[in-house]
CSV table of C-alpha atoms and ligand atoms in Angstrom, one decimal:
chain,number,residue,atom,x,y,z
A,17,UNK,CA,-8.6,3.1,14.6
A,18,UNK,CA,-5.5,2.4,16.7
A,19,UNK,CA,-2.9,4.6,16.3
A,20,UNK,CA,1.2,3.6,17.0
A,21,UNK,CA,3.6,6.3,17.5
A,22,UNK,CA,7.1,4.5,16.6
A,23,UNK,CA,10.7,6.2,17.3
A,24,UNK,CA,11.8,5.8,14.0
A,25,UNK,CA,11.3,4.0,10.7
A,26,UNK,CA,12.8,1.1,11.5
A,27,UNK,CA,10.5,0.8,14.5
A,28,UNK,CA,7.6,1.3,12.4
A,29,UNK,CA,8.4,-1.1,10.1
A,30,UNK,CA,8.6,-3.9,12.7
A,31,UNK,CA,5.5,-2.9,14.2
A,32,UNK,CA,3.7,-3.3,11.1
A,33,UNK,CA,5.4,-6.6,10.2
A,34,UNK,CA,4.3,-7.6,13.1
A,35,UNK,CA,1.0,-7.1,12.2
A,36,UNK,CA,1.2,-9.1,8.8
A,37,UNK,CA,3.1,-11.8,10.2
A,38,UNK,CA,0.5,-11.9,13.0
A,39,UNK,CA,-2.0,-12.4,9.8
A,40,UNK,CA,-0.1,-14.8,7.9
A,41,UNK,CA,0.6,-17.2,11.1
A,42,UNK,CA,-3.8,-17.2,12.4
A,43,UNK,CA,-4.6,-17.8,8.6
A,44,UNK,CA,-1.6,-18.9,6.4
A,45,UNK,CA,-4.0,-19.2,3.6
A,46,UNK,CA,-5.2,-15.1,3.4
A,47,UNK,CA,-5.2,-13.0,0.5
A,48,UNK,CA,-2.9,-9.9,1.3
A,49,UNK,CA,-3.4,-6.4,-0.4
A,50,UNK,CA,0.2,-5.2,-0.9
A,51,UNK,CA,1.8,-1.2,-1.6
A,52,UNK,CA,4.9,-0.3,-3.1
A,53,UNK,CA,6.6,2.7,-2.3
A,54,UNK,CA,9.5,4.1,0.4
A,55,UNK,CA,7.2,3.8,3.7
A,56,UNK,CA,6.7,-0.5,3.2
A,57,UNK,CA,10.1,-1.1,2.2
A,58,UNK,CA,11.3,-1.3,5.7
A,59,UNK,CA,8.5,-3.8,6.3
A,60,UNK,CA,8.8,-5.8,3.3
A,61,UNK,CA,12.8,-6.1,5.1
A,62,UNK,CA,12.1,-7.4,8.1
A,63,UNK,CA,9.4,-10.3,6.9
A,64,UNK,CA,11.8,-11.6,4.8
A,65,UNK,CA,14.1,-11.6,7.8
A,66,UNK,CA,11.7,-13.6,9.9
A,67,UNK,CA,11.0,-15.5,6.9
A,68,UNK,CA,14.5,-16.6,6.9
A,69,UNK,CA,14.3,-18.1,10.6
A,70,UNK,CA,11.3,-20.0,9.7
A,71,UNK,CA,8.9,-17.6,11.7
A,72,UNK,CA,6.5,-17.8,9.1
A,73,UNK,CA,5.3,-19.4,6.0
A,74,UNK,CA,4.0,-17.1,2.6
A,75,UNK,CA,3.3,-20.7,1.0
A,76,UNK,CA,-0.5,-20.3,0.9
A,77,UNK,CA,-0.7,-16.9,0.6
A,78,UNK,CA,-1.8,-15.0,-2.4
A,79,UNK,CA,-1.2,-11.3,-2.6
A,80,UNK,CA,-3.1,-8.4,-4.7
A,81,UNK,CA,-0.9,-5.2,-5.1
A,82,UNK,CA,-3.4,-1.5,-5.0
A,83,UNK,CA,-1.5,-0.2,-8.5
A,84,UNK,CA,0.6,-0.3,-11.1
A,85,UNK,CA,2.3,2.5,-13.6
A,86,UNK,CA,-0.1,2.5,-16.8
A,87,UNK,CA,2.6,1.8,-19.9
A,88,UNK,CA,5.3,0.0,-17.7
A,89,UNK,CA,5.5,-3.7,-17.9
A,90,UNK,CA,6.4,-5.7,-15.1
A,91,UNK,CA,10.3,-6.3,-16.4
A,92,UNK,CA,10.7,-2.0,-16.3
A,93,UNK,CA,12.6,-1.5,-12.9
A,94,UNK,CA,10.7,1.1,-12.1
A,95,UNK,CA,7.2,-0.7,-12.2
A,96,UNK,CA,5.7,-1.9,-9.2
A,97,UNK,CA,5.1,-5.6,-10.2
A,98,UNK,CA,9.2,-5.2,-10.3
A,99,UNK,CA,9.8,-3.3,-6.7
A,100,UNK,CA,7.7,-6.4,-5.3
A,101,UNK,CA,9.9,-9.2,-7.1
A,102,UNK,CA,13.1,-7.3,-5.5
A,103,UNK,CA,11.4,-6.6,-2.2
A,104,UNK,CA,9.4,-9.7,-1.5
A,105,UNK,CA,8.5,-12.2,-3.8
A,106,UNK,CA,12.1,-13.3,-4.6
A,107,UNK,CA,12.7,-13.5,-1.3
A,108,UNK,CA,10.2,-15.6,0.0
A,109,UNK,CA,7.9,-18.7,-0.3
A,110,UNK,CA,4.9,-17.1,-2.3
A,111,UNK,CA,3.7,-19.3,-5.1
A,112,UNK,CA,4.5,-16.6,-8.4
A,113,UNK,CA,1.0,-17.6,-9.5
A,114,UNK,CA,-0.7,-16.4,-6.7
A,115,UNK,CA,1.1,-12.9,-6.9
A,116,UNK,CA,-1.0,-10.9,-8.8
A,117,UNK,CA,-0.6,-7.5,-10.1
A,118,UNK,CA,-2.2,-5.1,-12.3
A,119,UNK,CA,-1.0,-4.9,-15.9
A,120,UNK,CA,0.2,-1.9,-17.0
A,121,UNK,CA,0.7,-3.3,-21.0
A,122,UNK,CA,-2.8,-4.4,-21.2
A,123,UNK,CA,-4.5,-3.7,-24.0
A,124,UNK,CA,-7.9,-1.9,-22.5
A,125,UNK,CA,-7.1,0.0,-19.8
A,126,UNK,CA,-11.0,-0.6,-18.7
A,127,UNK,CA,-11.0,-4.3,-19.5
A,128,UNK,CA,-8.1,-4.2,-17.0
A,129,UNK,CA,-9.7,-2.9,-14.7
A,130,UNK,CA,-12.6,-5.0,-14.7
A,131,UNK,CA,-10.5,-8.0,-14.7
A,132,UNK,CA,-8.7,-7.2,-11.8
A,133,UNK,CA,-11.8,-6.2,-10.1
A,134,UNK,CA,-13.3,-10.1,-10.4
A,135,UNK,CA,-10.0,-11.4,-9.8
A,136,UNK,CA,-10.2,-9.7,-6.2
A,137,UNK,CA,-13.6,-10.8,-5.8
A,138,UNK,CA,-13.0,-14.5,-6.9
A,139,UNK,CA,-10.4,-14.5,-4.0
A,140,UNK,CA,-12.7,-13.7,-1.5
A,141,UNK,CA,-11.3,-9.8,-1.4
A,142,UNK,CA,-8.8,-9.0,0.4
A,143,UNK,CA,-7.9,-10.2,4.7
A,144,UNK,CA,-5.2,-7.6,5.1
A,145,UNK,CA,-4.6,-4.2,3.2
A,146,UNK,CA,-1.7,-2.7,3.4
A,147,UNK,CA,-1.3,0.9,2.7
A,148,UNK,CA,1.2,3.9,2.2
A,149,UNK,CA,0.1,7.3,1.7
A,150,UNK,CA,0.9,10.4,-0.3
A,151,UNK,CA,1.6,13.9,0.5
A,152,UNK,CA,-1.6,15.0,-0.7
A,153,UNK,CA,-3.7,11.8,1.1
A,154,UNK,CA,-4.0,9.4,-1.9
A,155,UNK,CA,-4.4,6.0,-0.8
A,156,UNK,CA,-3.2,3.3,-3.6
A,157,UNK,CA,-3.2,6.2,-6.7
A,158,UNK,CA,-6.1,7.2,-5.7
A,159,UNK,CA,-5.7,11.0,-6.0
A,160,UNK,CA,-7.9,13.7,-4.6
A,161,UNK,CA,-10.6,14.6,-6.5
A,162,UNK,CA,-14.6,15.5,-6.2
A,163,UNK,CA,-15.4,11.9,-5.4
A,164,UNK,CA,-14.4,8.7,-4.0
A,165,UNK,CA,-13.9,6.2,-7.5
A,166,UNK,CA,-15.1,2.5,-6.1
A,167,UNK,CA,-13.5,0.5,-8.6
A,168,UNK,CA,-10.2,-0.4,-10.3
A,169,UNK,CA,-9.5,2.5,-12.4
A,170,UNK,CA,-6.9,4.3,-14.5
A,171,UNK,CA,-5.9,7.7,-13.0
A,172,UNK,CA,-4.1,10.6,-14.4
A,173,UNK,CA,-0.9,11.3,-11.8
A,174,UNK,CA,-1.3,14.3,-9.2
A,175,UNK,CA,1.7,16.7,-10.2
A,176,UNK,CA,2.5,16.4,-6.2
A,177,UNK,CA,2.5,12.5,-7.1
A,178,UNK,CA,5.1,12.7,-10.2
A,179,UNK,CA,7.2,15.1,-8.0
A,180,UNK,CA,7.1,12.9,-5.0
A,181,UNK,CA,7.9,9.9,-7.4
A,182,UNK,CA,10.5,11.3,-10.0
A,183,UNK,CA,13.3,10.5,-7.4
A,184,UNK,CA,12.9,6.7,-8.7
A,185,UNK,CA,13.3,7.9,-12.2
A,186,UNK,CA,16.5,9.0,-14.1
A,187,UNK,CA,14.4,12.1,-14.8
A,188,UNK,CA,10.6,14.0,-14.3
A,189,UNK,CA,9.6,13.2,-17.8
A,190,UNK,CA,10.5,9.3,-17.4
A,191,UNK,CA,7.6,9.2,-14.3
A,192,UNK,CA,4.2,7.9,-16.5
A,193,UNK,CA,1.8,10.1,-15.9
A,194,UNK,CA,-1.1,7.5,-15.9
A,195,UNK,CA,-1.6,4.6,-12.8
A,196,UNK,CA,-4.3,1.8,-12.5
A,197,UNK,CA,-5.5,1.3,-8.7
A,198,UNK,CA,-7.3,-0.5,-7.1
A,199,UNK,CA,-10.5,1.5,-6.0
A,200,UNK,CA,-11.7,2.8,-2.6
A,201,UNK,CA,-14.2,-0.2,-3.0
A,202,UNK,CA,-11.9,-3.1,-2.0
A,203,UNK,CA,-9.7,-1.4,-0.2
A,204,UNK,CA,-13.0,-0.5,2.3
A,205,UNK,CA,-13.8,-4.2,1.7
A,206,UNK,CA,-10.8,-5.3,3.3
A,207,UNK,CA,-11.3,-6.8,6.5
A,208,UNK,CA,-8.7,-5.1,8.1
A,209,UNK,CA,-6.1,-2.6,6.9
A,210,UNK,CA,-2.5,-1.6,7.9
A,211,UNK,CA,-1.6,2.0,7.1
A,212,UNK,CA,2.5,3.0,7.5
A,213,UNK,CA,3.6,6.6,7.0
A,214,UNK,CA,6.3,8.1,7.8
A,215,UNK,CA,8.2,11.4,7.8
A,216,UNK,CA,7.3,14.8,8.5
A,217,UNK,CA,6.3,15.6,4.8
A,218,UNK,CA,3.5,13.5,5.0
A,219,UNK,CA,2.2,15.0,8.7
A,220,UNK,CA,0.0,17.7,7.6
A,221,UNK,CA,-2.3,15.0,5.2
A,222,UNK,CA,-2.3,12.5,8.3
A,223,UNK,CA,-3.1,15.0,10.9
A,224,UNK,CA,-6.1,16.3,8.7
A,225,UNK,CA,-6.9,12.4,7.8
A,226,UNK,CA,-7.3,11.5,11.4
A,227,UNK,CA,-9.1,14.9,12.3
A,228,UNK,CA,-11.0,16.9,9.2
A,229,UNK,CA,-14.1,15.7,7.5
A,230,UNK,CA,-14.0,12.6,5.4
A,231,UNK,CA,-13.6,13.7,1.6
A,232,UNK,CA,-12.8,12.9,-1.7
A,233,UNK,CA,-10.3,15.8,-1.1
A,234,UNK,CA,-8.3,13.7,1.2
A,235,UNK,CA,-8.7,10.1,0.2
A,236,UNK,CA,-7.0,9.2,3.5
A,237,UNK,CA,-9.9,10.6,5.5
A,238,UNK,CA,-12.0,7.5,4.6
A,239,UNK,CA,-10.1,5.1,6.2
A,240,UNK,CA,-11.8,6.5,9.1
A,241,UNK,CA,-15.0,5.0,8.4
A,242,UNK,CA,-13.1,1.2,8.2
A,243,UNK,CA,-14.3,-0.4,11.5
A,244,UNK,CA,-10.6,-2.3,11.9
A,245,UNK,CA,-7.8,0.1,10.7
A,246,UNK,CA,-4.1,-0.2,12.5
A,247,UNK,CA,-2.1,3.2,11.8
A,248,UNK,CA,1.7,2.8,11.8
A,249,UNK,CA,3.7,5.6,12.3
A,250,UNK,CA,6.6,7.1,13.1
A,251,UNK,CA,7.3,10.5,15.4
A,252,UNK,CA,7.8,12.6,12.5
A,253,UNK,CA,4.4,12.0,10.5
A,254,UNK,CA,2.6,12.2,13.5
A,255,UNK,CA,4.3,15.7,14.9
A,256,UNK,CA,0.9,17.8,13.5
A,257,UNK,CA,-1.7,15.9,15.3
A,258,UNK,CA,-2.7,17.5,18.8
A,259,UNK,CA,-4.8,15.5,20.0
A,260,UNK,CA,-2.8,12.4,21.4
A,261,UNK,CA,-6.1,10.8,23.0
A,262,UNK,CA,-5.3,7.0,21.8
A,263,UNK,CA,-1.8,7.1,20.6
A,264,UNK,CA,0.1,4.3,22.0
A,265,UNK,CA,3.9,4.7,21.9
A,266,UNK,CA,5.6,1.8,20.4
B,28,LIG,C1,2.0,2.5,-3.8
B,28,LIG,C2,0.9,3.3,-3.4
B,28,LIG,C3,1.0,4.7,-3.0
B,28,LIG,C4,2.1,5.0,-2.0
B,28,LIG,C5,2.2,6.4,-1.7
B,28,LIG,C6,3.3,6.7,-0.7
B,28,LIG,O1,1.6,1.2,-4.1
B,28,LIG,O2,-0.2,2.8,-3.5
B,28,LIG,O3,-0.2,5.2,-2.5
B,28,LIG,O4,1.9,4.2,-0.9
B,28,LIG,O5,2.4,7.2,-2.8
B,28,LIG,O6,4.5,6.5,-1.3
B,28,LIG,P1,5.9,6.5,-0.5
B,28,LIG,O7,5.8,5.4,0.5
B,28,LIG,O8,7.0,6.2,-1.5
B,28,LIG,O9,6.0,7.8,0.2
């Protein structure tokens, strides 16, 4: 794994655009795995930015995202198909058809599922994940639990999730308390993946990710296993790790 130590947020988020762009220009037609959330935002910022001076292209690129809220459809401004319209897609060349998002109206929560797991697997799976990750070491939703769930799946919310997440809400009881992710299968599948975290409440669950065993208890932990994972983060969620063997300081 290499691991950047940035100054701030801001910093971070230009190092880890830096790493999709770098993606997007050596092959313009890749499929990217895309997260919503507070720590991308910043990213999702400066690419359209760069997008705007012509630096790079999103034309042939088609995107997965890891979740979406189970009961939300894509129109609610809190669902995540909706944070990627304001964030990205609007904003930039993607084709709308090749932006593709899980459902959270569908019918069959499990025929979801299974159609979003052939849909990544007719694109080839994914060149480039990009991930966030919770307090509590969920990647995507997957929350910790007694093992690691492979496929697309629908998940009840952690409470730590809900509570980290009501601040996008008008109130606790508006968060859903159901998600559908993609599974630890394709995101391991990926052939490379971009993890961003930031801020000191996440430094406990990344110090333990990089350090502790690898467990369903820490979904994070696996990424560890991944032969080509770039960690993005800034001072603050990295203040808990002592050993600094391999940082490099951005
Ligand atoms: C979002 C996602 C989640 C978030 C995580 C961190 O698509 O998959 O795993 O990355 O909950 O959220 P923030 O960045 O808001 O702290």
């Amino acid at each position: 794994m290499r691991i950047y130590e940035c100054a701030d947020y801001r910093a971070m988020s230009r190092q880890a655009a830096n790493v999709i762009s770098a993606q997007v220009i050596m092959k313009p037609d890749c499929v990217l795995g895309l997260a919503t959330g507070s720590s991308p935002v910043g990213t999702y910022e400066q690419l359209v930015e760069w997008y705007g001076k012509k630096d790079l292209s999103f034309a042939r690129v088609k995107s997965v995202n890891l979740d979406e809220y189970w009961g939300l459809s894509g129109t609610h401004p809190q669902s995540y198909r909706y944070f990627m319209q304001e964030h990205l897609f609007d904003h930039v060349d993607i084709l709308p058809e090749n932006t593709y998002v899980p459902n959270g109206l569908a019918e069959d929560a499990g025929a979801e599922c299974a159609r979003y797991d052939r849909l990544i697997e007719s694109l080839g799976g994914v060149d480039l994940q990009l991930l966030g990750m919770g307090r509590n070491g969920h990647i995507g939703f997957n929350e910790p639990g007694d093992c690691f769930e492979l496929g697309t799946h629908i998940i009840e919310l952690a409470p730590s999730t809900i509570d980290a997440n009501k601040r996008f809400f008008a109130s606790e009881d508006e968060v859903p308390r159901q998600a559908l992710t993609m599974g630890i299968r394709h995101i391991m599948q990926a052939k490379k993946i971009l993890l961003v975290v930031s801020g000191e409440d996440k430094a406990d669950a990344l110090a333990k990710a990089l350090t502790g065993p690898v467990t369903p208890k820490l979904p994070a932990s696996i990424l560890r296993l991944h032969p080509d994972v770039v960690l993005v983060a800034d001072k603050a969620a990295l203040s808990r790790l002592d050993n600094r063997e391999g940082v490099m300081t951005v």
